[in-house]
CSV table of C-alpha atoms in Angstrom, one decimal:
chain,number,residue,atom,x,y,z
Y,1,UNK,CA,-9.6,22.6,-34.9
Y,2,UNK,CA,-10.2,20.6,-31.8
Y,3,UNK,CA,-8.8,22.8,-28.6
Y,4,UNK,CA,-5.6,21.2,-26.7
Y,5,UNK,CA,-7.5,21.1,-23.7
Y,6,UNK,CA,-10.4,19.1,-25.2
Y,7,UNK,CA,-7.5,16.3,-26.0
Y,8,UNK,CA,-6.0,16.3,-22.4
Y,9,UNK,CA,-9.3,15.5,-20.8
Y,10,UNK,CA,-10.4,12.6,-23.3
Y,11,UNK,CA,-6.7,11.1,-23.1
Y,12,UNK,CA,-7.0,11.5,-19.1
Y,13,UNK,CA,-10.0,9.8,-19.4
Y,14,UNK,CA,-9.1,7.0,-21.9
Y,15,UNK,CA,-6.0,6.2,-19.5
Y,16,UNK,CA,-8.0,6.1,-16.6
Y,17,UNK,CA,-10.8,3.5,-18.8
Y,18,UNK,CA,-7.6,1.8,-19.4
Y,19,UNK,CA,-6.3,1.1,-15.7
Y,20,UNK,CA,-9.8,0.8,-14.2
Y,21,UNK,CA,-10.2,-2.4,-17.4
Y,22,UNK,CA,-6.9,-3.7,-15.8
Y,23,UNK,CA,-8.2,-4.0,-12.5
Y,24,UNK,CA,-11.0,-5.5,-13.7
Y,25,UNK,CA,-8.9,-8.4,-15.8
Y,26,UNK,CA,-6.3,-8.5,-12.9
Y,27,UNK,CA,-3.5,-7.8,-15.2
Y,28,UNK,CA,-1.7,-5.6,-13.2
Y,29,UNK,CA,2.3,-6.4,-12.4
Y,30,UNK,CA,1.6,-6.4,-8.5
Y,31,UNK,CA,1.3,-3.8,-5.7
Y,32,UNK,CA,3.9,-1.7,-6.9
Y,33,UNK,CA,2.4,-1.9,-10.3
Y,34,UNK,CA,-0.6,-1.0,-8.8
Y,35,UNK,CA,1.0,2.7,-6.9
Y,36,UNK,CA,2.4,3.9,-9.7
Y,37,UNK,CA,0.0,3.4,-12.0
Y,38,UNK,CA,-2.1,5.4,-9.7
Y,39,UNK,CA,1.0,7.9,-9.1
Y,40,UNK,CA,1.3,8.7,-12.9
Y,41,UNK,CA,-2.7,8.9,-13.1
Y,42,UNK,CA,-3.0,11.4,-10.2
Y,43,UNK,CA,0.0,13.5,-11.5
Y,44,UNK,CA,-2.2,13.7,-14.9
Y,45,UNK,CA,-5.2,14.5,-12.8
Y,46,UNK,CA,-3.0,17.7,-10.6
Y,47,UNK,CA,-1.2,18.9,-13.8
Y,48,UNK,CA,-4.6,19.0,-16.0
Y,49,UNK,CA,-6.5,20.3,-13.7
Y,50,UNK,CA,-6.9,24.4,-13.4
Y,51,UNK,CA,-7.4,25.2,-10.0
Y,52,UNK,CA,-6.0,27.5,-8.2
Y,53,UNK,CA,-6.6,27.2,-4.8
Y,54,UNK,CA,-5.6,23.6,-1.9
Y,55,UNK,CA,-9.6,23.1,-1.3
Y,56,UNK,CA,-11.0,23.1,-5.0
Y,57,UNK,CA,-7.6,20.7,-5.7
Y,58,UNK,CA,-8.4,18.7,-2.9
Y,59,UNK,CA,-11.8,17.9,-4.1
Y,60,UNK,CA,-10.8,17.6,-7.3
Y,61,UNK,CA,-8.5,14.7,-7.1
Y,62,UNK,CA,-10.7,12.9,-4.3
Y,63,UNK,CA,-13.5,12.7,-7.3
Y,64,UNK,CA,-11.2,11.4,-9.4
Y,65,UNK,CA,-9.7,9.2,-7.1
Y,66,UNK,CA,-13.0,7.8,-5.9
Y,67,UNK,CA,-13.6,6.8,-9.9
Y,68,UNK,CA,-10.1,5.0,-9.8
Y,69,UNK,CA,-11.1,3.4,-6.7
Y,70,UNK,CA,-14.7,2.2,-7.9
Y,71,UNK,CA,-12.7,-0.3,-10.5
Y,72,UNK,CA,-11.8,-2.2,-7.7
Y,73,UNK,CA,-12.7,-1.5,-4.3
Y,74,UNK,CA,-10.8,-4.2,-2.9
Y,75,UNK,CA,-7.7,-3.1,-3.9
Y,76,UNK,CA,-6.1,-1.0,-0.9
Y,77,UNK,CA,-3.3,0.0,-2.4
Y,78,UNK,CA,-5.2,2.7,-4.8
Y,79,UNK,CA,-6.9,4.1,-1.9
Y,80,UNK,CA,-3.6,4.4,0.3
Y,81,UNK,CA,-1.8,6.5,-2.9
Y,82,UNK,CA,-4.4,8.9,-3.7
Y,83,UNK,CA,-5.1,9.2,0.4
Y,84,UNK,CA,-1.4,10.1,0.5
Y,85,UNK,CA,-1.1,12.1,-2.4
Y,86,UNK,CA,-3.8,14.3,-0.7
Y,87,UNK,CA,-2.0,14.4,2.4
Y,88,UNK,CA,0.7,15.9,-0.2
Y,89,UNK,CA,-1.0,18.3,-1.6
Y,90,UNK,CA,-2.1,19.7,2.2
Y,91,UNK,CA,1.2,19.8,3.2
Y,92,UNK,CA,2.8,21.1,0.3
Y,93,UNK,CA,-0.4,24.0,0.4
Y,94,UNK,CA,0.5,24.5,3.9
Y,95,UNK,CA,3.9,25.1,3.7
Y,96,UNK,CA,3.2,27.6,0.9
Y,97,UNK,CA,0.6,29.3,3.1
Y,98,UNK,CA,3.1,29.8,5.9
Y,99,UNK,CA,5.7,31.1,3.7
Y,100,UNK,CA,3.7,33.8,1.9
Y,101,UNK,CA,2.9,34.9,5.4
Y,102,UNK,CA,6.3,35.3,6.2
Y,103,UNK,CA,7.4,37.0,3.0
Y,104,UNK,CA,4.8,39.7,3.7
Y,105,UNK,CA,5.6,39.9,7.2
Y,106,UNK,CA,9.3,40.4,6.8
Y,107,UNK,CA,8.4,43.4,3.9
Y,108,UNK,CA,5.6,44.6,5.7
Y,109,UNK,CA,7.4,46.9,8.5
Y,110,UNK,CA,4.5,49.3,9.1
Y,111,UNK,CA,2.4,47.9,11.9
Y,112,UNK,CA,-1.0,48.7,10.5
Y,113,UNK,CA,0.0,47.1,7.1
Y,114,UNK,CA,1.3,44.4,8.7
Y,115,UNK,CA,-1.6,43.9,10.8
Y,116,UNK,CA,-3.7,44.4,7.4
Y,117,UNK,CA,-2.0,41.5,5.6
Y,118,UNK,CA,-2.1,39.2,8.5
Y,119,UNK,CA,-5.8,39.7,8.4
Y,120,UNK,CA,-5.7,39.3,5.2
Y,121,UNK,CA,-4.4,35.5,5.2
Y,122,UNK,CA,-6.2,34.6,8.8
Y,123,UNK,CA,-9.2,36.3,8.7
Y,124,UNK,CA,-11.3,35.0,11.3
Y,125,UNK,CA,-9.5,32.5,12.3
Y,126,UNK,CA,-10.2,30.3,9.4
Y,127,UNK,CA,-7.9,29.1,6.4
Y,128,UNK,CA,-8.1,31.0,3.4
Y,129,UNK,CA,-7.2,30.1,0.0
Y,130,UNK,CA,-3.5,30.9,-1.5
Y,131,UNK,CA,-2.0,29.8,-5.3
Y,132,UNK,CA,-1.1,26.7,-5.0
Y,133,UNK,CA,3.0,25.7,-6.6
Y,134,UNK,CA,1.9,22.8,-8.7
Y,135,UNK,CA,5.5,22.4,-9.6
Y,136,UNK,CA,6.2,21.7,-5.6
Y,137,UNK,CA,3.3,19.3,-5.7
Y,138,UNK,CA,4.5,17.2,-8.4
Y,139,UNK,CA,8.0,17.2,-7.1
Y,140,UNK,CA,6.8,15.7,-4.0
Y,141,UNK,CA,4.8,13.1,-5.3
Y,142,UNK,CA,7.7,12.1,-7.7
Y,143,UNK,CA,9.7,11.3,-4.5
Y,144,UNK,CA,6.9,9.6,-3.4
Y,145,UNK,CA,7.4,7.6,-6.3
Y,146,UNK,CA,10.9,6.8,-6.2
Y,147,UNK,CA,10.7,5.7,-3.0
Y,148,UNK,CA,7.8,3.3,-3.7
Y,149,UNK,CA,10.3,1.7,-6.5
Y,150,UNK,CA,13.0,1.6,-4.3
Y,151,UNK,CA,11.0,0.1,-1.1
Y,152,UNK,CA,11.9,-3.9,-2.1
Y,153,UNK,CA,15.5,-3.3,-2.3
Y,154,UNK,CA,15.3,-1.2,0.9
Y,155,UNK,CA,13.6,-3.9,2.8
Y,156,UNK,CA,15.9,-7.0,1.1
Y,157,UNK,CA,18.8,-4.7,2.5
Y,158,UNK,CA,17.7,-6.1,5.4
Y,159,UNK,CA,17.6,-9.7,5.8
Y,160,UNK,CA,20.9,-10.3,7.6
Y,161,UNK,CA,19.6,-8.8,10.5
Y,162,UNK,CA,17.1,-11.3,11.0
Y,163,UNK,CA,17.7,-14.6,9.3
Y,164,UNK,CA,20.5,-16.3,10.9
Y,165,UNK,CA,23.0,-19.0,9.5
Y,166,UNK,CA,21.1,-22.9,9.7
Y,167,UNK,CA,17.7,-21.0,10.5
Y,168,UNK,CA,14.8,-23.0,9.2
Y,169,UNK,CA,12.2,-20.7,7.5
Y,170,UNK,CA,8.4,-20.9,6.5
Y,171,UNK,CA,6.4,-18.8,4.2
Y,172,UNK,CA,3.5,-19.3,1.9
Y,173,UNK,CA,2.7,-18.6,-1.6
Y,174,UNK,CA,4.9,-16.0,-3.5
Y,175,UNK,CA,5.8,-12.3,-2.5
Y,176,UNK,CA,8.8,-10.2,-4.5
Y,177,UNK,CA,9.7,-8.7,-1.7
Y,178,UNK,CA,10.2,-11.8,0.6
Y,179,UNK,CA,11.9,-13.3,-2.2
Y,180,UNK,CA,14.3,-10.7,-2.7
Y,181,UNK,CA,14.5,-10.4,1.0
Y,182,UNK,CA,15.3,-14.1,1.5
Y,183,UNK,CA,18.0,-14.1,-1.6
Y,184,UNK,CA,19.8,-11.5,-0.5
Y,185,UNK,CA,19.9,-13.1,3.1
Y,186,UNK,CA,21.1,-16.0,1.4
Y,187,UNK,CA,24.3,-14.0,0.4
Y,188,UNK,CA,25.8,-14.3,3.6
Y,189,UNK,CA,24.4,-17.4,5.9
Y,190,UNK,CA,22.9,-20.7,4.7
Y,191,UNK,CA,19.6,-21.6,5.9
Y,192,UNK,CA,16.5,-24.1,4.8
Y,193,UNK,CA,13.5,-21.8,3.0
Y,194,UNK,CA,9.6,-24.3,3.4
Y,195,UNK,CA,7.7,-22.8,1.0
Y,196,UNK,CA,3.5,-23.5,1.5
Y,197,UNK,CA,2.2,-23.7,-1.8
Y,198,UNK,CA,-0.7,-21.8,-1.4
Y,199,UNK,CA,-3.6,-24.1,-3.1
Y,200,UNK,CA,-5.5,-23.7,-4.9
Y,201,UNK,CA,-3.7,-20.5,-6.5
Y,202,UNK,CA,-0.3,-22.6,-6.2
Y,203,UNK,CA,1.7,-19.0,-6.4
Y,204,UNK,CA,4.2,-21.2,-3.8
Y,205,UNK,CA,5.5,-23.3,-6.9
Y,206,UNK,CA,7.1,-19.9,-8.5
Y,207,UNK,CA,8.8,-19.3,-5.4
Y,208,UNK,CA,10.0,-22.2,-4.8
Y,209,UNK,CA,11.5,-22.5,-7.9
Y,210,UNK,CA,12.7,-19.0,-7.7
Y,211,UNK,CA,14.5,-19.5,-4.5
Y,212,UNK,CA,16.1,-22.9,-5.7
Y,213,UNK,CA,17.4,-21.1,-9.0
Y,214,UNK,CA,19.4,-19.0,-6.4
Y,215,UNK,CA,20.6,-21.9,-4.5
Y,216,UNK,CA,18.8,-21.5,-1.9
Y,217,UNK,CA,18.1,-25.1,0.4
Y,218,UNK,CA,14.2,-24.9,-0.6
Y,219,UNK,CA,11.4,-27.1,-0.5
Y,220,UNK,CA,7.7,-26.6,-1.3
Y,221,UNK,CA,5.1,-28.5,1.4
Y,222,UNK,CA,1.0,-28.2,1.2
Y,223,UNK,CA,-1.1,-26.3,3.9
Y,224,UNK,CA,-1.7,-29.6,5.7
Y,225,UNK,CA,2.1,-29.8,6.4
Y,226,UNK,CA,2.5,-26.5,7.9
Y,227,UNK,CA,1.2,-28.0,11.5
Y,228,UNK,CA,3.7,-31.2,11.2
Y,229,UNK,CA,6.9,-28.9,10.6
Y,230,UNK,CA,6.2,-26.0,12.3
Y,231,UNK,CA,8.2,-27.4,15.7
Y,232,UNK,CA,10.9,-27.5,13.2
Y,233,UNK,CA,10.8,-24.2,11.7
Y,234,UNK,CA,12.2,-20.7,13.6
Y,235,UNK,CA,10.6,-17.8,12.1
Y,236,UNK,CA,7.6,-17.6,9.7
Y,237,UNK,CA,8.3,-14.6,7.4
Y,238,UNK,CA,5.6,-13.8,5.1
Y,239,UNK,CA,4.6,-10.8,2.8
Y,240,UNK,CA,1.2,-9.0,2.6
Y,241,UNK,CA,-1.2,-7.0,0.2
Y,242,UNK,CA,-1.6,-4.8,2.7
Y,243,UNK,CA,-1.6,-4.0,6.4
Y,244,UNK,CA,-4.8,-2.0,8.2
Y,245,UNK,CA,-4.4,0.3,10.7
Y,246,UNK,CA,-4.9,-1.9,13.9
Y,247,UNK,CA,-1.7,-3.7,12.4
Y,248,UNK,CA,-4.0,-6.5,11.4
Y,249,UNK,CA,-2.7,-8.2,7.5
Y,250,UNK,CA,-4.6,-8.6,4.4
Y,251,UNK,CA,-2.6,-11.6,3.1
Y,252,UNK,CA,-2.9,-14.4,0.9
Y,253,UNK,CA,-5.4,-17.2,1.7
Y,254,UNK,CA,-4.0,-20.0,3.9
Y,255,UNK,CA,-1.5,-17.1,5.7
Y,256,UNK,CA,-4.2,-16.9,9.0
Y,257,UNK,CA,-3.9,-20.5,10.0
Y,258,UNK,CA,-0.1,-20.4,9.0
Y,259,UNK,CA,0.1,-17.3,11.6
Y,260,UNK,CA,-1.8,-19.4,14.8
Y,261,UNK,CA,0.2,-22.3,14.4
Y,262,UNK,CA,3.0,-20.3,14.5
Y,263,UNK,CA,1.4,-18.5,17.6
Y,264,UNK,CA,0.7,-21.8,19.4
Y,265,UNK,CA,4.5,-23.1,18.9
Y,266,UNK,CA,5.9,-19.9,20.1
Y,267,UNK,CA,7.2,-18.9,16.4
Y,268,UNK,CA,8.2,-15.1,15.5
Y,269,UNK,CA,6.2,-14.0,12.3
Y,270,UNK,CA,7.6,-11.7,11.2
Y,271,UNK,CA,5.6,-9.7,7.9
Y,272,UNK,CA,8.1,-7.7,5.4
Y,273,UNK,CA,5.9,-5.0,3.5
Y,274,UNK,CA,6.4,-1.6,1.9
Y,275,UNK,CA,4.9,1.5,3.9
Y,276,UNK,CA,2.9,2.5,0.6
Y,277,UNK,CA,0.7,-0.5,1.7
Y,278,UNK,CA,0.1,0.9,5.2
Y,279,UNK,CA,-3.5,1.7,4.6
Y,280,UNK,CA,-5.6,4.2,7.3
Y,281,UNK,CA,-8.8,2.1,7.4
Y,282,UNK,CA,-9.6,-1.1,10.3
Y,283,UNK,CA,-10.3,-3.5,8.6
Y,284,UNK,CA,-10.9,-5.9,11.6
Y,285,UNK,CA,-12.8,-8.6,9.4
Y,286,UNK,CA,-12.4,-10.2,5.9
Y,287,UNK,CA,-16.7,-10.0,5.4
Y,288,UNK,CA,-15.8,-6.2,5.1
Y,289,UNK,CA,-17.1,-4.9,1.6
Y,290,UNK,CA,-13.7,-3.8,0.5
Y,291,UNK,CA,-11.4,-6.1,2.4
Y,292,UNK,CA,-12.1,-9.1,-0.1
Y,293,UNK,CA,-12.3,-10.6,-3.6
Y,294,UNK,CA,-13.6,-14.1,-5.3
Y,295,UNK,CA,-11.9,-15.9,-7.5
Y,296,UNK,CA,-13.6,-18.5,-9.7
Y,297,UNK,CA,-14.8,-21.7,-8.4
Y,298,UNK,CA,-12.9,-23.3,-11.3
Y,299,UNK,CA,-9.9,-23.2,-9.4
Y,300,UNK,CA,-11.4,-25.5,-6.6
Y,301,UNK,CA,-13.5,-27.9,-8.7
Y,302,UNK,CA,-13.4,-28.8,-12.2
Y,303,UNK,CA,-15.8,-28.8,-15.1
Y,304,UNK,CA,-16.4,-32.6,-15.0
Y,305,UNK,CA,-18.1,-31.5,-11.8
Y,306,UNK,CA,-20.7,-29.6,-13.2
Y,307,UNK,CA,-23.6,-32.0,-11.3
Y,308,UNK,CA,-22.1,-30.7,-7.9
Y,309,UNK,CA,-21.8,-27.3,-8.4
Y,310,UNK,CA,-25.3,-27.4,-8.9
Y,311,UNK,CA,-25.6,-28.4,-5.2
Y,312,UNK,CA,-23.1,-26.6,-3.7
Y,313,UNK,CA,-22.3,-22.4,-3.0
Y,314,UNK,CA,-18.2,-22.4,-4.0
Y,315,UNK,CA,-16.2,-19.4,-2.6
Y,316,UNK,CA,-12.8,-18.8,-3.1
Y,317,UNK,CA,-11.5,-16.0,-1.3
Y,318,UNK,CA,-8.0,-14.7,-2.6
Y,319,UNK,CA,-7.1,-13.2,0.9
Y,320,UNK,CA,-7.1,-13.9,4.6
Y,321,UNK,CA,-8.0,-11.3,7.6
Y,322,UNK,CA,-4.6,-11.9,10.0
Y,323,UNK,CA,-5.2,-10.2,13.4
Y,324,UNK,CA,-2.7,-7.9,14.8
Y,325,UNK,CA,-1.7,-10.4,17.8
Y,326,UNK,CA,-0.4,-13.0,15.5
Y,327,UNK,CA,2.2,-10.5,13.5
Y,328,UNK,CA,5.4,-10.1,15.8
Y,329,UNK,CA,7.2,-7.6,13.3
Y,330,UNK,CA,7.0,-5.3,10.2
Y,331,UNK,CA,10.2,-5.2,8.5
Y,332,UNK,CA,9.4,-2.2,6.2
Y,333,UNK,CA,11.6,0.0,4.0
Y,334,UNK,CA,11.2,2.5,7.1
Y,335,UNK,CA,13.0,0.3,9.2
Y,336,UNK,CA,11.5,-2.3,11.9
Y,337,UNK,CA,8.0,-1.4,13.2
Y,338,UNK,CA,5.9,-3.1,16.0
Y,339,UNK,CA,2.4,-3.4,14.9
Y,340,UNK,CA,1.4,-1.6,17.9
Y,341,UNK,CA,3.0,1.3,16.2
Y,342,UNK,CA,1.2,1.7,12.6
Y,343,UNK,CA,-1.7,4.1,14.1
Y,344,UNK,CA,1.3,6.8,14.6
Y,345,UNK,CA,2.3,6.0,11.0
Y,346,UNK,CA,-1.2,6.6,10.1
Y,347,UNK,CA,-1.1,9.7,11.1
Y,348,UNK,CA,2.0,10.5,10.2
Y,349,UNK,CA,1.3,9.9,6.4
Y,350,UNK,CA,-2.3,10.3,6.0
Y,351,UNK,CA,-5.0,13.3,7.3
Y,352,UNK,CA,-8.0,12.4,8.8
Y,353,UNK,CA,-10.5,14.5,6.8
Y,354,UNK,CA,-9.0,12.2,3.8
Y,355,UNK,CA,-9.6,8.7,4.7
Y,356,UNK,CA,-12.8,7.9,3.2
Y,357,UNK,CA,-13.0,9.7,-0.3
């Protein structure tokens, strides 16, 4: 009979096969898609595993991670959960650590024997190795993912702090989150939505579509519009894939020049994004290995012209490299944060020995 354990691996294994293939095709449902695909792998990945101490753990899922991560390397968000869920683990570890200290402290009254277990956990200075509570761990990163599912509604929550009745607004392509940020602005002040479409990927069609269906005053321009009605507009608010370090965006194509137009007519961009796609690298350029993907060059020239495609080197980068001076705000489900402010984040939610697995 085939052992129970022997089954866990090959089905861990099969759903990983599985969610690396989707990357591949591009069939995933988004960035939050994305998270908790990679949530409900790395839970699979703690709860299989049996190890029995933080560092071994720590290892452990970092391997795996880095196999999740190879399926697409430029897709931040995977790297950001599985940085994070590491950051977990440490934490939860740590706290465990301290407590077990404190447990034999308080029992301990001899002196010597308390002086003997002390040594015991801090010998030399150095960390030592203590059971890990996988149950603690798990419950952590489940919160982790409820709050990743609730981050949109969060952020939507609030619009009517910074759209304004009769404001004129630009954005470009489609993003879930400015969408639901924008209808649920649009309960309570009227105001005029200019919706790029974001060629040659047209995502801006669905939005604008979107946004009309909710009666929303909306209407869908082209890129070479954007510098004609710009004096017009008030705020640009736009989404992102994800935001680096330095505060600089990783945003759909045709979102850079949408962002120094803005900057040269004195216009507020103002970026609303989840925190789960805060991610610890600096990127400061799209040429960066992992900051980038192609699409085909079917979507910019069509079959009938075969002859010049012969002639010609087509790239069609899916996402632009937006510099941290051109973003005035990040309306997160944290709150409002300055962009001068995501290296404390960083810190705050990932640890430094983690950031490249």
């Amino acid at each position: 009979m085939p052992g129970g354990d022997g089954d866990k691996a090959n089905d861990l294994k099969e759903r990983i096969a599985l969610f690396v293939d989707e990357l591949k095709k591009g069939s995933t449902q988004g960035s939050c898609d994305v998270a908790i695909k990679t949530i409900h792998l790395l839970i699979r990945i703690i709860s299989q595993a049996k190890i029995s101490n933080e560092r071994d753990l720590i290892k452990h899922v970092a391997a795996e991670g880095k196999r999740i991560q190879a399926g697409d390397p430029s897709e931040n968000i995977i790297g950001n959960i599985i940085c994070r869920i590491l950051k977990i683990i440490r934490d939860e570890s740590g706290y465990c650590h301290f407590f077990k200290i404190e447990l034999f402290l308080l029992i301990e009254v001899n002196a010597r024997k308390t002086w003997f277990v002390w040594k015991q956990f801090q010998s030399k200075g150095q960390k030592t190795t203590v059971p890990l509570e996988d149950a603690s761990i798990i419950e952590a990163i489940t919160e982790l993912k409820t709050e990743i599912e609730g981050c949109v509604e969060n952020i939507a929550a609030q619009a009517p702090c910074y759209i304004n009745e009769n404001d004129v607004i630009l954005t470009i392509g489609r993003s879930r989150t400015v969408e639901a940020f924008l209808k649920n602005a649009a309960l309570k002040n009227k105001f005029q939505v200019l919706v790029s479409e974001c060629a040659p990927f047209y995502q801006g069609h669905e939005m604008a579509k979107n946004l009309a269906q909710a009666k929303i005053n909306t209407t869908l321009i082209t890129e070479c519009q954007i510098g004609i009605i710009m004096p017009r507009v008030n705020k640009v608010i736009i989404g992102a894939h994800s935001f680096m370090a330095n505060g600089g965006l990783k945003a759909v194509t045709g979102t850079n020049i949408m962002a120094i137009l803005a900057k040269e007519h004195n216009k507020h961009v103002i970026v609303c994004s989840s925190m789960y796609k805060l991610s610890p690298l600096f990127h400061s350029t799209s040429k960066h290995a992992s900051f980038n993907k192609f699409a085909s060059p079917s979507e910019l020239l069509d079959y009938e012209d075969a002859e010049l495609l012969s002639k010609v080197e087509v790239m069609t980068p899916v996402f632009d490299y937006v510099p941290p001076d051109l973003v005035y705000m990040i309306v997160s489900n944290n709150g409002a944060q300055s962009v001068s402010y995501m290296y404390r984040l960083v810190k705050d939610f990932y640890h430094p020995d983690d950031v490249e697995l």
